[in-house]
Tab-separated table of C-alpha atoms in Angstrom:
chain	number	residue	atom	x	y	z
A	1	UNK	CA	0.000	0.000	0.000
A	2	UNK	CA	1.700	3.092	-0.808
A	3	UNK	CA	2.117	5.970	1.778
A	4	UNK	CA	0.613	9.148	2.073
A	5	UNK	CA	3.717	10.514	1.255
A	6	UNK	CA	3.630	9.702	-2.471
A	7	UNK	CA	2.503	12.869	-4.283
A	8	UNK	CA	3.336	11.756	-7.638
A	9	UNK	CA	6.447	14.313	-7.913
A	10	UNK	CA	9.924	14.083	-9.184
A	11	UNK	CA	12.675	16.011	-7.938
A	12	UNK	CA	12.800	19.472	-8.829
A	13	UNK	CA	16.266	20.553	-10.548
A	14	UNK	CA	19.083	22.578	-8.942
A	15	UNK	CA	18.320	25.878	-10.715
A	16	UNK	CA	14.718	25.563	-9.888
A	17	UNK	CA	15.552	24.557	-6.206
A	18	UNK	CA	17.849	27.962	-6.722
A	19	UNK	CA	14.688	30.318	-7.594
A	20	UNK	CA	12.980	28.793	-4.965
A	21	UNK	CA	14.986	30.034	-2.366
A	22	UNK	CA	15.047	33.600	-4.144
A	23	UNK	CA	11.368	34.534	-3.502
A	24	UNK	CA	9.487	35.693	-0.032
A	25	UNK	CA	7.173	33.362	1.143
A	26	UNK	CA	6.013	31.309	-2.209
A	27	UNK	CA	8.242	29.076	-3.449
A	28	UNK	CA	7.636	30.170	-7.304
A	29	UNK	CA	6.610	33.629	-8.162
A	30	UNK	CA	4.120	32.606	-10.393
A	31	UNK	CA	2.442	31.247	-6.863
A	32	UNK	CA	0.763	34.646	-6.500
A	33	UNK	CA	-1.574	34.202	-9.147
A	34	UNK	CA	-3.292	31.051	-7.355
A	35	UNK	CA	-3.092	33.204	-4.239
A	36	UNK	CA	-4.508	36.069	-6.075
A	37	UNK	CA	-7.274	33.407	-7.035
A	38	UNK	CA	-8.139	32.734	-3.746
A	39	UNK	CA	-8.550	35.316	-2.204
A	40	UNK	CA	-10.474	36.915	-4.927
A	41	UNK	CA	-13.509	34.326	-4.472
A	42	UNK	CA	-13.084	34.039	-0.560
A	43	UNK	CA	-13.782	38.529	-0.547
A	44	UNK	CA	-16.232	38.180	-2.993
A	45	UNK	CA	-18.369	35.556	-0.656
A	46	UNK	CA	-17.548	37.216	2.175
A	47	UNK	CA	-18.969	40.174	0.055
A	48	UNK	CA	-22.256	38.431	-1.030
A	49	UNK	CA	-22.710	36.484	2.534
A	50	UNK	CA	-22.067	40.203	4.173
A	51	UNK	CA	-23.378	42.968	1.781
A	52	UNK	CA	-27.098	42.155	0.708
A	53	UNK	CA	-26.949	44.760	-2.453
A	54	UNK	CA	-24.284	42.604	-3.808
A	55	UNK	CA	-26.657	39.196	-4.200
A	56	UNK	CA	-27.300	39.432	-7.669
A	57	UNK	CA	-26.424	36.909	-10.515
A	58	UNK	CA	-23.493	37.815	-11.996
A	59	UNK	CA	-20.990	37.683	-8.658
A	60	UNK	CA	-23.202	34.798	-7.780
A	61	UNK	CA	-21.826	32.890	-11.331
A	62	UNK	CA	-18.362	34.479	-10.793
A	63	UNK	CA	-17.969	33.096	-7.040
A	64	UNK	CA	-19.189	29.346	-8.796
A	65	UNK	CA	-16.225	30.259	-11.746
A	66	UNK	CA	-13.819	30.980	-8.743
A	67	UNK	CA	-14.835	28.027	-6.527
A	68	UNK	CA	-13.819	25.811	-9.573
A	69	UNK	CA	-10.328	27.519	-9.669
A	70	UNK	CA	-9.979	27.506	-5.842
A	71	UNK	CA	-10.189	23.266	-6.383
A	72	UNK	CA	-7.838	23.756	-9.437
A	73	UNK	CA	-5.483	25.832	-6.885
A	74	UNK	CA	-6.068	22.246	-4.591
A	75	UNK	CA	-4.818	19.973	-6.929
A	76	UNK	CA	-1.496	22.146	-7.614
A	77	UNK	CA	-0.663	22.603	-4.089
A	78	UNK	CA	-1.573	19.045	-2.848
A	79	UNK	CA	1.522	18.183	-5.757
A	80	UNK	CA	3.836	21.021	-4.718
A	81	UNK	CA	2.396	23.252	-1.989
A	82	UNK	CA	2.763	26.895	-3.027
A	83	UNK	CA	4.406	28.418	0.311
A	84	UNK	CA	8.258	27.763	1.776
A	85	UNK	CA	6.893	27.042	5.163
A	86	UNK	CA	5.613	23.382	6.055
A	87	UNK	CA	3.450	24.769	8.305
A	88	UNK	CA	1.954	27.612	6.278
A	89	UNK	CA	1.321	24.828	3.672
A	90	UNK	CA	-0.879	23.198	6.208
A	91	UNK	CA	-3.016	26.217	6.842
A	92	UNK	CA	-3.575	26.676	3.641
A	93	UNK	CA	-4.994	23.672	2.764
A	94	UNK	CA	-8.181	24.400	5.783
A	95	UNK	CA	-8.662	27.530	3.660
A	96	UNK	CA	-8.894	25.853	0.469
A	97	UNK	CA	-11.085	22.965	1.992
A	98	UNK	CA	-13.176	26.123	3.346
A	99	UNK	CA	-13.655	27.022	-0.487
A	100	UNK	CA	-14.890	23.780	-1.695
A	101	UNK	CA	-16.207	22.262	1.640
A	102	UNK	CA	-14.237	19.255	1.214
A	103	UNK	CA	-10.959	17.762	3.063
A	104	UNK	CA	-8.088	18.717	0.352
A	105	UNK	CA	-5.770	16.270	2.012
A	106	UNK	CA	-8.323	13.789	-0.088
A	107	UNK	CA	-6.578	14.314	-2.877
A	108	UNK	CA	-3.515	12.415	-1.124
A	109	UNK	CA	-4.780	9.200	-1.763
A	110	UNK	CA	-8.118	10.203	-4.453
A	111	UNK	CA	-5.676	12.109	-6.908
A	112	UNK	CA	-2.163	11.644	-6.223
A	113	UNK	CA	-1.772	8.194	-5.385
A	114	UNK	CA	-4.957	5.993	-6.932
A	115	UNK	CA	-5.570	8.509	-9.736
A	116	UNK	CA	-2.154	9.045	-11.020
A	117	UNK	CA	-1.365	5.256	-11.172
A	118	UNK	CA	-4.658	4.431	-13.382
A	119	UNK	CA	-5.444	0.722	-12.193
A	120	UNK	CA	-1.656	-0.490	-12.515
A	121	UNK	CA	-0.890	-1.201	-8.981
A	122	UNK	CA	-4.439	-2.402	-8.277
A	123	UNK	CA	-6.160	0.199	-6.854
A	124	UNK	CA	-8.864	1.444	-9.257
A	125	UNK	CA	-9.491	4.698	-9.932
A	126	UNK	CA	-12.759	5.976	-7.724
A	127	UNK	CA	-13.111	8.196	-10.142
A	128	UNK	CA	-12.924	6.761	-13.469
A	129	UNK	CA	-15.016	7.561	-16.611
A	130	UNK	CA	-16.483	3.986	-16.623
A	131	UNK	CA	-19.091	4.351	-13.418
A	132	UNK	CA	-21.790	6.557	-15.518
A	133	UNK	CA	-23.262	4.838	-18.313
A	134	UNK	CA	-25.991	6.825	-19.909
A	135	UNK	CA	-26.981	6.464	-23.493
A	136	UNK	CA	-26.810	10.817	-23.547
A	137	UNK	CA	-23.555	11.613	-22.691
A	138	UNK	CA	-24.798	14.923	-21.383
A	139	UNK	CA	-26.374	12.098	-18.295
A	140	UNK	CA	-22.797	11.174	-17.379
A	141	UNK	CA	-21.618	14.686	-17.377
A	142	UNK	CA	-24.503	15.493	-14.740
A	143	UNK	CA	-24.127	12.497	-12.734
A	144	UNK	CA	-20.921	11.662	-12.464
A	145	UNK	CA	-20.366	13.613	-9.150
A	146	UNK	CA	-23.405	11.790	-7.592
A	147	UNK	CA	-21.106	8.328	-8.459
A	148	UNK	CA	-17.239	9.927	-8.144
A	149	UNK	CA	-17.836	11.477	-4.623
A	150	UNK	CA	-19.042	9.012	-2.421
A	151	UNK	CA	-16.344	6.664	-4.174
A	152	UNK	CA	-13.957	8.808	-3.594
A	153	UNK	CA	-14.619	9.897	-0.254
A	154	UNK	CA	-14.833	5.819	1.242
A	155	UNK	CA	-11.752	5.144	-0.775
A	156	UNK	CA	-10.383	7.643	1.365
A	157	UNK	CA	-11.645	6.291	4.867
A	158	UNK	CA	-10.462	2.762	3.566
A	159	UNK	CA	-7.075	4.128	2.739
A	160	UNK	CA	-6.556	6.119	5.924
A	161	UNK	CA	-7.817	2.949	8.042
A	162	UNK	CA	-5.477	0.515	5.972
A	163	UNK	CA	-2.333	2.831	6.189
A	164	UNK	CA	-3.116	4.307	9.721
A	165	UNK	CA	-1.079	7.350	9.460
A	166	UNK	CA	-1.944	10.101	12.431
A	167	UNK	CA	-0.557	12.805	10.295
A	168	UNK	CA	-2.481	12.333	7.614
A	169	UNK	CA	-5.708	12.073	9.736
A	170	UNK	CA	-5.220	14.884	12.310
A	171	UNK	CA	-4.860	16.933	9.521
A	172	UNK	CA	-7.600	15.946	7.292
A	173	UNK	CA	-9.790	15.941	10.510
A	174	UNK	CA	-8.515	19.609	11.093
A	175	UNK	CA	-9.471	20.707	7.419
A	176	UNK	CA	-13.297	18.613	7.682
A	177	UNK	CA	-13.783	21.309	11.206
A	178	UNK	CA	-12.692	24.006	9.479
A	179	UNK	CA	-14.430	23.981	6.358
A	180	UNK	CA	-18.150	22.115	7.709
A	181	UNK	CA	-17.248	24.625	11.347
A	182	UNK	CA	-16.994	28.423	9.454
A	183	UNK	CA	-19.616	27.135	7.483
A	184	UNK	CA	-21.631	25.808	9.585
A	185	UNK	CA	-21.427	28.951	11.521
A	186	UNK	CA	-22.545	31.347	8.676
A	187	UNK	CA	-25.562	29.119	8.692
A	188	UNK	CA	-26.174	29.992	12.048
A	189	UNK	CA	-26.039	33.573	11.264
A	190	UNK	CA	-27.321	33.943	8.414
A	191	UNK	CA	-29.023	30.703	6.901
A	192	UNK	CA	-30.385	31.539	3.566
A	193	UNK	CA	-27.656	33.852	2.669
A	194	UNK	CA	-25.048	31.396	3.487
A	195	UNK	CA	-26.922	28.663	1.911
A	196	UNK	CA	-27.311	30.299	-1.411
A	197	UNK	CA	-24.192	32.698	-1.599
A	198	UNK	CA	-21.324	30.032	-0.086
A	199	UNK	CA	-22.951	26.699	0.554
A	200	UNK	CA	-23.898	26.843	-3.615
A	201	UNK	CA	-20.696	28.137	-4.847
A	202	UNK	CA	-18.982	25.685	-2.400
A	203	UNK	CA	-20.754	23.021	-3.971
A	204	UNK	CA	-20.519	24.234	-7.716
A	205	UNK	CA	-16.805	23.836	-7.567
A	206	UNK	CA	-16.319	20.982	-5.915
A	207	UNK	CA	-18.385	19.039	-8.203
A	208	UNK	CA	-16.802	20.313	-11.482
A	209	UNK	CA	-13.456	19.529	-10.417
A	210	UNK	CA	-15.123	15.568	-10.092
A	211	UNK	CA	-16.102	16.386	-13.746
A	212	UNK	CA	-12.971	17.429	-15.010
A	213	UNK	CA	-11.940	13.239	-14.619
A	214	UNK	CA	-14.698	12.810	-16.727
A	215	UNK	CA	-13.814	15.247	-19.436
A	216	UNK	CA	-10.328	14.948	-19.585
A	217	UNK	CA	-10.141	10.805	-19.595
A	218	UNK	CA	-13.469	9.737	-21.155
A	219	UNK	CA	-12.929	7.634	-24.540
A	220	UNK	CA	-8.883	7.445	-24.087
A	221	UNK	CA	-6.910	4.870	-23.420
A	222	UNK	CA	-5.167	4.286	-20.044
A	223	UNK	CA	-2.420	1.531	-21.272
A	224	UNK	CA	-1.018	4.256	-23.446
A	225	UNK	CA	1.823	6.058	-22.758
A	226	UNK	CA	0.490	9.163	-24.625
A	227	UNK	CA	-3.276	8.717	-24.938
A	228	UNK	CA	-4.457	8.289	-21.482
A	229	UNK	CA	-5.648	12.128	-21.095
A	230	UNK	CA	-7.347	14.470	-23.252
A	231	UNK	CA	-5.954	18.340	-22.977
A	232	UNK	CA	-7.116	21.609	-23.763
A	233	UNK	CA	-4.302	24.049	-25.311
A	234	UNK	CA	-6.007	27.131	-25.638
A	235	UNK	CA	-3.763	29.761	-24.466
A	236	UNK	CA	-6.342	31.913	-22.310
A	237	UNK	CA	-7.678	28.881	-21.038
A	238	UNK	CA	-4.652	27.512	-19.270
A	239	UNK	CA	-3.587	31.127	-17.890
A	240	UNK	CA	-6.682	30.995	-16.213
A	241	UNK	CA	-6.494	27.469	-15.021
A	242	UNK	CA	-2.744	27.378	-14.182
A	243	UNK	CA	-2.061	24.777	-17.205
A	244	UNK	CA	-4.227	22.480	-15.964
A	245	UNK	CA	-5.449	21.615	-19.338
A	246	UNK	CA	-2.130	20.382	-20.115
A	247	UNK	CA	-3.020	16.533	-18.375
A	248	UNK	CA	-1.164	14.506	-20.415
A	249	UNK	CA	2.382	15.514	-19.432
A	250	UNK	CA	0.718	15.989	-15.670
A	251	UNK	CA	0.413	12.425	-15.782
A	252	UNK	CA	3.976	11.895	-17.240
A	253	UNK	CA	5.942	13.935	-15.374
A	254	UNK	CA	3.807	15.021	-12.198
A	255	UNK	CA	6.392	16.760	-10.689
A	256	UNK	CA	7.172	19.570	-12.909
A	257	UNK	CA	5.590	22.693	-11.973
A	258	UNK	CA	2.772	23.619	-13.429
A	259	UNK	CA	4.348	26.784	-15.089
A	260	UNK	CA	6.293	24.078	-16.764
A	261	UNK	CA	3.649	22.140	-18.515
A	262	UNK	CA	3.052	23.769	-21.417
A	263	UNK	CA	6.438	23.839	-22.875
A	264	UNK	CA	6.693	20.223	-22.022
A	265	UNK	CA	3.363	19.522	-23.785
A	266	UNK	CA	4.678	21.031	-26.653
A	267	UNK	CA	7.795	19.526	-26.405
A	268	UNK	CA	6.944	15.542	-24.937
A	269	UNK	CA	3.544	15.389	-25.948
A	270	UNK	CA	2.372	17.300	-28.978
A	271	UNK	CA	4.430	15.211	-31.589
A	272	UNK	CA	3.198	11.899	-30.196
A	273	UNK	CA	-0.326	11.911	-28.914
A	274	UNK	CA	-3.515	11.149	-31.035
A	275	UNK	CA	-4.247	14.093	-32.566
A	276	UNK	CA	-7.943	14.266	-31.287
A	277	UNK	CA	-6.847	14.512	-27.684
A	278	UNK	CA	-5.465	18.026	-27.858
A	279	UNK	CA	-8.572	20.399	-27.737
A	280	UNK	CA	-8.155	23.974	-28.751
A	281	UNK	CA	-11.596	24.770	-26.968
A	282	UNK	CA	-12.681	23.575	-23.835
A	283	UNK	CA	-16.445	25.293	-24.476
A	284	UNK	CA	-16.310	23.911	-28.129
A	285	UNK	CA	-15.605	19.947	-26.804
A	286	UNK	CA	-18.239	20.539	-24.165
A	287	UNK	CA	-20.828	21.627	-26.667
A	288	UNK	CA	-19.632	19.156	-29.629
A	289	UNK	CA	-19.050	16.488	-27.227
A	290	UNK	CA	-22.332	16.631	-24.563
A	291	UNK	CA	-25.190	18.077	-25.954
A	292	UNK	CA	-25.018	17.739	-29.722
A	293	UNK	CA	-24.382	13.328	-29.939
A	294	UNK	CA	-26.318	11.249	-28.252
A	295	UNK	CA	-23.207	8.401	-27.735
A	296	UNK	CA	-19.914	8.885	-26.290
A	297	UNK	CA	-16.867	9.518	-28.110
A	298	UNK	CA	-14.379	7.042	-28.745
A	299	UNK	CA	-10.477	7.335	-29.216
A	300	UNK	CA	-9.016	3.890	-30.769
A	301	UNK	CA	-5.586	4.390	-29.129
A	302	UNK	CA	-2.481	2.176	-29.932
A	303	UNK	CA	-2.126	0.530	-26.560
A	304	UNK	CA	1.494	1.168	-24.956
A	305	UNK	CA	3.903	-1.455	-25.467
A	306	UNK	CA	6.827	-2.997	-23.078
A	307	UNK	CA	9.234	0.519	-23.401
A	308	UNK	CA	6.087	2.760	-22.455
A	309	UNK	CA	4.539	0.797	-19.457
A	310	UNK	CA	8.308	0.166	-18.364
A	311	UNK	CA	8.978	4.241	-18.587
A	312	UNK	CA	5.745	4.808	-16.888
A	313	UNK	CA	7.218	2.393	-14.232
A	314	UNK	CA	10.362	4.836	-14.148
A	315	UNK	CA	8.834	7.964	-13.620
A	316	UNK	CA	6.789	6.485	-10.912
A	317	UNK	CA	9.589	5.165	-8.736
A	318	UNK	CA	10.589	8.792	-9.064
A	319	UNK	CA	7.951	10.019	-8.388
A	320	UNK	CA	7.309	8.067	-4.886
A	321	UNK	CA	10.722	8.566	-4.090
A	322	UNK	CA	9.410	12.266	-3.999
A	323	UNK	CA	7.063	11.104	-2.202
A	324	UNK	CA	8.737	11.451	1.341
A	325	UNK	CA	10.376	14.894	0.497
A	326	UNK	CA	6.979	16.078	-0.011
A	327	UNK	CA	5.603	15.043	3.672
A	328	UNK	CA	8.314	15.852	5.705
A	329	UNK	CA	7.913	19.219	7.067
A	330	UNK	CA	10.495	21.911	6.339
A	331	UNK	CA	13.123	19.263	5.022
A	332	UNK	CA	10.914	18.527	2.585
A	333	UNK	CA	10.106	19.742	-0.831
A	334	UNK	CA	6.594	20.687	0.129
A	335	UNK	CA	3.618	20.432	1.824
């Protein structure tokens, strides 16, 4: 059973270890943008859930929008936490659960561990494409939070039971008070405000980023080295999402930085993948993809032979040799 520890990174090289310890606080400067994310949705909920003129529909979409990037902003710093300090990476991952009323540290063993290894070491994915089966594909798309979470979330009490690591469940106990306490406590106050302008956004986002497994892995092929993920280039897009439409070399090379991704894609990816896995247009696959057909997609992929499983074997000894770096406090490479 592999340890919380393994976060699916590699070892980041000297002259990025060198920039790292140039900058104040984050360990990238790029880090303020996700920050800057943030703390842009938490002020505007604070700003709906406290102002009553400003509960009207369009900051009500843009706090759903933000919630969305505030679980994109988990998944980057549960792979390389954002801040120098250990323990400022650990009290940043309550506010973050506060965002998306969720646990973040679930993404230990839901993303980084069971996720990132497909079904090769046995575990299967709680989240894969394969538990909604509607004729309309636009039925999966709906649904597949309603089948994903509650996987996901006893996958995670059978992991934590199995492995019986105290760190790992003092802190995801810490994150479940802060996020269900603060608000559980607007309730209190204020129960139809907090209900509608953070309970709903909470919600929104949390249940996209359960989509985005669906999107980005539906109709590809998980033996492949190169067509396991589907990505979305569009520049403007991945500004916006910190790369995270770049998933194939996520999955390849999970350490790099996500400020890193694109050039890799380009570099790794572009030249080798099936063609009809790199989206220009998230909103154009969505609408092409969902509500137009009435049957899934499918992606005939060349299955990946003895070199490709045995590289994917490499890179994830590396990866869990990472693993420990990660979780060790202040030694380590992150939170």
């Amino acid at each position: 059973m592999a340890s919380q520890g393994e976060l699916a990174g590699a070892k980041p090289a000297a002259h990025e270890r060198e920039r790292e310890r140039e900058t104040w606080l984050v360990r990238q400067p790029e880090e303020w943008r996700q920050v800057g994310i943030v703390g842009a949705y938490l002020g505007l909920l604070a700003l709906m859930y406290f102002v009553p003129a400003c509960r009207h529909p369009l900051p009500f979409v843009l706090a759903c929008l933000l919630s969305f990037l505030n679980a994109v902003v988990i998944h980057n710093h549960m792979h390389r936490g954002i801040f120098h300090s250990h323990r400022l990476n650990l009290v940043w991952r309550s506010v973050l659960s506060f965002g998306v009323l969720y646990p973040a540290s679930a993404n230990v063993p839901a993303h980084n561990l069971v996720h990132h290894h497909f079904a090769d070491d046995g575990q299967p994915d709680w989240a894969d494409p394969s538990h909604v089966a509607f004729r309309w594909h636009l039925l999966n798309l709906i649904h597949f939070p309603n089948i994903a979470g509650p996987n996901t979330f006893a996958g995670v009490g059978r992991w934590a039971k199995v492995t019986k690591q105290q760190g790992f469940v003092r802190q995801y106990m810490t994150e479940t008070i802060v996020a269900f306490g603060l608000t559980g406590a607007a309730l209190l106050y204020d129960f139809w405000g907090a209900l509608l302008f953070i309970v709903l956004p909470q919600l929104y986002g949390a249940r996209c980023i359960l989509r985005i497994n669906l999107i980005q892995h539906d109709a590809t092929d998980p033996s492949s080295e190169w067509n396991h993920s589907r990505n979305f280039v569009g520049r403007w897009f991945n500004w916006i999402m910190c790369n995270n439409g770049y998933h194939t070399i996520h999955h390849n090379r999970a350490g790099l930085h996500w400020t890193e991704l694109a050039e890799a894609h380009r570099r790794e990816v572009a030249p080798r993948i099936e063609p009809r896995l790199d989206e220009p247009s998230m909103v154009l696959y969505l609408l092409r993809t969902f509500l137009l057909p009435r049957r899934r997609p499918s992606v005939r992929a060349r299955a990946g032979g003895e070199d490709e499983q045995a590289a994917r074997g490499e890179r994830r000894a590396a990866a869990e040799q990472q693993a420990a770096r990660e979780q060790s406090g202040p030694e380590g490479a992150a939170a």
